[in-house]
Tab-separated table of C-alpha atoms in Angstrom:
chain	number	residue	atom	x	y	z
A	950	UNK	CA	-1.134	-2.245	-15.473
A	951	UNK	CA	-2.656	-5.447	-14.230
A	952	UNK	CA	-3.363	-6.027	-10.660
A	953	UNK	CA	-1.421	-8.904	-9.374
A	954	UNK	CA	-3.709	-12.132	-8.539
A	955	UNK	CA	-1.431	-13.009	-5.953
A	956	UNK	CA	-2.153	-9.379	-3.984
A	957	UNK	CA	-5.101	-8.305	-1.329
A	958	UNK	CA	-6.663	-4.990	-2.144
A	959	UNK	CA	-8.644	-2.215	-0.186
A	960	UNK	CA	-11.379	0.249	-1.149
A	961	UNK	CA	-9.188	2.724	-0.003
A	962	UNK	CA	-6.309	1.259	-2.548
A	963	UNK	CA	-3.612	-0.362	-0.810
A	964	UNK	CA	-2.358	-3.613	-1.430
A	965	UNK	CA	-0.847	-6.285	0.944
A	966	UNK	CA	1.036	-9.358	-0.048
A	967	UNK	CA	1.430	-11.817	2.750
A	968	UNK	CA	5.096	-13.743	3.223
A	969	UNK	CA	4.618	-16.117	6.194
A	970	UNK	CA	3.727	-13.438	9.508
A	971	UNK	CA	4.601	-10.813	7.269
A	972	UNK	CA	3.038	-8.591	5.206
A	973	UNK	CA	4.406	-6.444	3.304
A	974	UNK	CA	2.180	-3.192	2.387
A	975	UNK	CA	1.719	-0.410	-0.453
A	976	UNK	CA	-0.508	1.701	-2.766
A	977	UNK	CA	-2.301	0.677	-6.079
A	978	UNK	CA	-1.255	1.411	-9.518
A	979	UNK	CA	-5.098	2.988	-9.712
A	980	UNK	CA	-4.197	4.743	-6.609
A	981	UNK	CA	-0.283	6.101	-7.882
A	982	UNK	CA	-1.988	6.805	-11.354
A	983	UNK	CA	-4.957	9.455	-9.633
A	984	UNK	CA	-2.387	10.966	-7.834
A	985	UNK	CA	0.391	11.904	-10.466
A	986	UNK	CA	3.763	12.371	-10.152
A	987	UNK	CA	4.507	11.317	-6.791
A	988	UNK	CA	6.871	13.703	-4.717
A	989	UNK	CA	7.433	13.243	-1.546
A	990	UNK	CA	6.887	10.040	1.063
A	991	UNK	CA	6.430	9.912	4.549
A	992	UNK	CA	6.282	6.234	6.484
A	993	UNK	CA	6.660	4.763	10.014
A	994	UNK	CA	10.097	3.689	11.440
A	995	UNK	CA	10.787	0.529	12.103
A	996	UNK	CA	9.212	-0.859	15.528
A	997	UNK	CA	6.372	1.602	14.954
A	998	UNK	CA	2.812	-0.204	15.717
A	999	UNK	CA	0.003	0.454	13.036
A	1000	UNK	CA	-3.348	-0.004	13.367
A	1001	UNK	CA	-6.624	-1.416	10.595
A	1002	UNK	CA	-8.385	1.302	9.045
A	1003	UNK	CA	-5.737	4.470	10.206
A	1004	UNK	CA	-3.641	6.081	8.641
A	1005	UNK	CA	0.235	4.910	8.913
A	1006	UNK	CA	1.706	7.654	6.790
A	1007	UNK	CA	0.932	9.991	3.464
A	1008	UNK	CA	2.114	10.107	0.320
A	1009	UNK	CA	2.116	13.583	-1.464
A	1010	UNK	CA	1.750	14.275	-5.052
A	1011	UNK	CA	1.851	17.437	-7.266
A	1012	UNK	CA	-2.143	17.067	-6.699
A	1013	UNK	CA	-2.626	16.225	-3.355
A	1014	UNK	CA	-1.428	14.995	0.032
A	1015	UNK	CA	-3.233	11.390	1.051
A	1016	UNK	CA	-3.451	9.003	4.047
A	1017	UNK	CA	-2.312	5.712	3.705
A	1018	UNK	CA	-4.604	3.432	5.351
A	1019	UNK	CA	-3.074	0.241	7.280
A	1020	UNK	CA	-5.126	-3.122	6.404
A	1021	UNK	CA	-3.448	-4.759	9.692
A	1022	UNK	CA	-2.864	-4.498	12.994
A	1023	UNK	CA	0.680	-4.893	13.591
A	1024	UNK	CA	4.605	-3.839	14.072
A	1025	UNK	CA	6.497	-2.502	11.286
A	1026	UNK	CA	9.872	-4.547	10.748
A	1027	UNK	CA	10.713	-2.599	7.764
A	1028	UNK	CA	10.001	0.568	5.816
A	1029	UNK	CA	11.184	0.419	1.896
A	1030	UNK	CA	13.761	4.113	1.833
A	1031	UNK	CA	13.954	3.271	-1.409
A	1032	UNK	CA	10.486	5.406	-1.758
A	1033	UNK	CA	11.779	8.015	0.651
A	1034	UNK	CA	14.807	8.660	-1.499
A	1035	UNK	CA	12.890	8.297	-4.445
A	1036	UNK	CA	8.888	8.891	-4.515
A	1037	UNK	CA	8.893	8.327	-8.072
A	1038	UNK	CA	9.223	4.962	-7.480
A	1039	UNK	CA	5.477	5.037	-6.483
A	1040	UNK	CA	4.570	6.078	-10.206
A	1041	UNK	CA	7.120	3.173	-11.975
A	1042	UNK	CA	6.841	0.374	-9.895
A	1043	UNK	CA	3.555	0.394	-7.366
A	1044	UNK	CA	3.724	-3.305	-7.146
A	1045	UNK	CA	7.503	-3.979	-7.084
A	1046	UNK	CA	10.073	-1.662	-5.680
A	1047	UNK	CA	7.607	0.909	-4.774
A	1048	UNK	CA	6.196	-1.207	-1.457
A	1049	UNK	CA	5.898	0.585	1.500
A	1050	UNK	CA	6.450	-1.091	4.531
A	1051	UNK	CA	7.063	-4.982	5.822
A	1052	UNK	CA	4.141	-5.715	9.324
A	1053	UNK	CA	4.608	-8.339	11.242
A	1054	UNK	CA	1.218	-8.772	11.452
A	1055	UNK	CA	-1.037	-9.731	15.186
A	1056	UNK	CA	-3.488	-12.087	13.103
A	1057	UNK	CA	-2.675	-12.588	9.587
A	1058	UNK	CA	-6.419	-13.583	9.096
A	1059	UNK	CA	-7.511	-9.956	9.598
A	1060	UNK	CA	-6.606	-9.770	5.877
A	1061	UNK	CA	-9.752	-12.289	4.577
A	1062	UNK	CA	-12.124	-9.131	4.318
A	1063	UNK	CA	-9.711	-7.461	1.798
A	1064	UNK	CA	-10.232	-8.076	-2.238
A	1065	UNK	CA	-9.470	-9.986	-4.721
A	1066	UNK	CA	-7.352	-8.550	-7.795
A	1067	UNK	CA	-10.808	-9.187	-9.793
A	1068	UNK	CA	-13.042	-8.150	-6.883
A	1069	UNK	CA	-10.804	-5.350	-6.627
A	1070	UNK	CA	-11.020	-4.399	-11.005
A	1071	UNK	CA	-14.818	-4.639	-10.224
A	1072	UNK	CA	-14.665	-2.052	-7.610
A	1073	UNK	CA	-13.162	0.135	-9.795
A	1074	UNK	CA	-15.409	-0.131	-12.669
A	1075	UNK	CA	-18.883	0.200	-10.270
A	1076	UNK	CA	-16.498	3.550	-9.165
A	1077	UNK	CA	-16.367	4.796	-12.571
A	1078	UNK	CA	-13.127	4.631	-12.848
């Protein structure tokens, strides 16, 4: 799976996609794919703040629990329970109906240190991976 160009990607792989104030957050398809079969989702409510470089919730596989790290400061205005009903969604759709949560975000620029989807790729290869 390609990384979308339109995206912003961590070294921790999440992605954010920005919509005005808003950003809307989730996990890789390099992160879903090291994981496996995604089982169970845990997320902030709605109003909950989050914070740049902590965790905001985990996602647990049959591997492995993991932290999600937030990109942002900012408020969450919406968490997908699509995912929460359904972890697999994680696996099919990382980019689409697998996003996490919607941020309003406290300063939208805070996002300029993240990747590119090709500075991102090149990440992974130096990684190995």
């Amino acid at each position: 799976m390609n990384n979308p160009a339109e995206l912003k990607y961590s070294k921790s792989h999440e992605w954010a996609k920005v919509e005005g104030n808003i950003v809307i957050l989730g996990i890789t398809d390099h992160a879903q794919d090291s994981l496996g079969d995604v089982v169970f989702v845990e997320l902030p409510e709605d109003g909950a703040d989050i914070v740049a470089g902590e965790s905001y919730g985990t996602v647990e596989s049959v591997k492995a629990v993991s932290d999600i790290i937030a990109s942002i400061n900012g408020k969450v205005v919406e968490f997908n329970q699509q995912v929460i009903d359904a972890p697999e969604t994680l696996n099919s759709d990382p980019y689409g109906d697998g996003w996490l949560i919607k941020v309003e975000a406290e300063d939208i620029k805070a996002l300029d240190g993240l990747l590119s989807a090709s500075e991102y790729e090149a990440f992974l290869a130096e990684e190995g991976h």
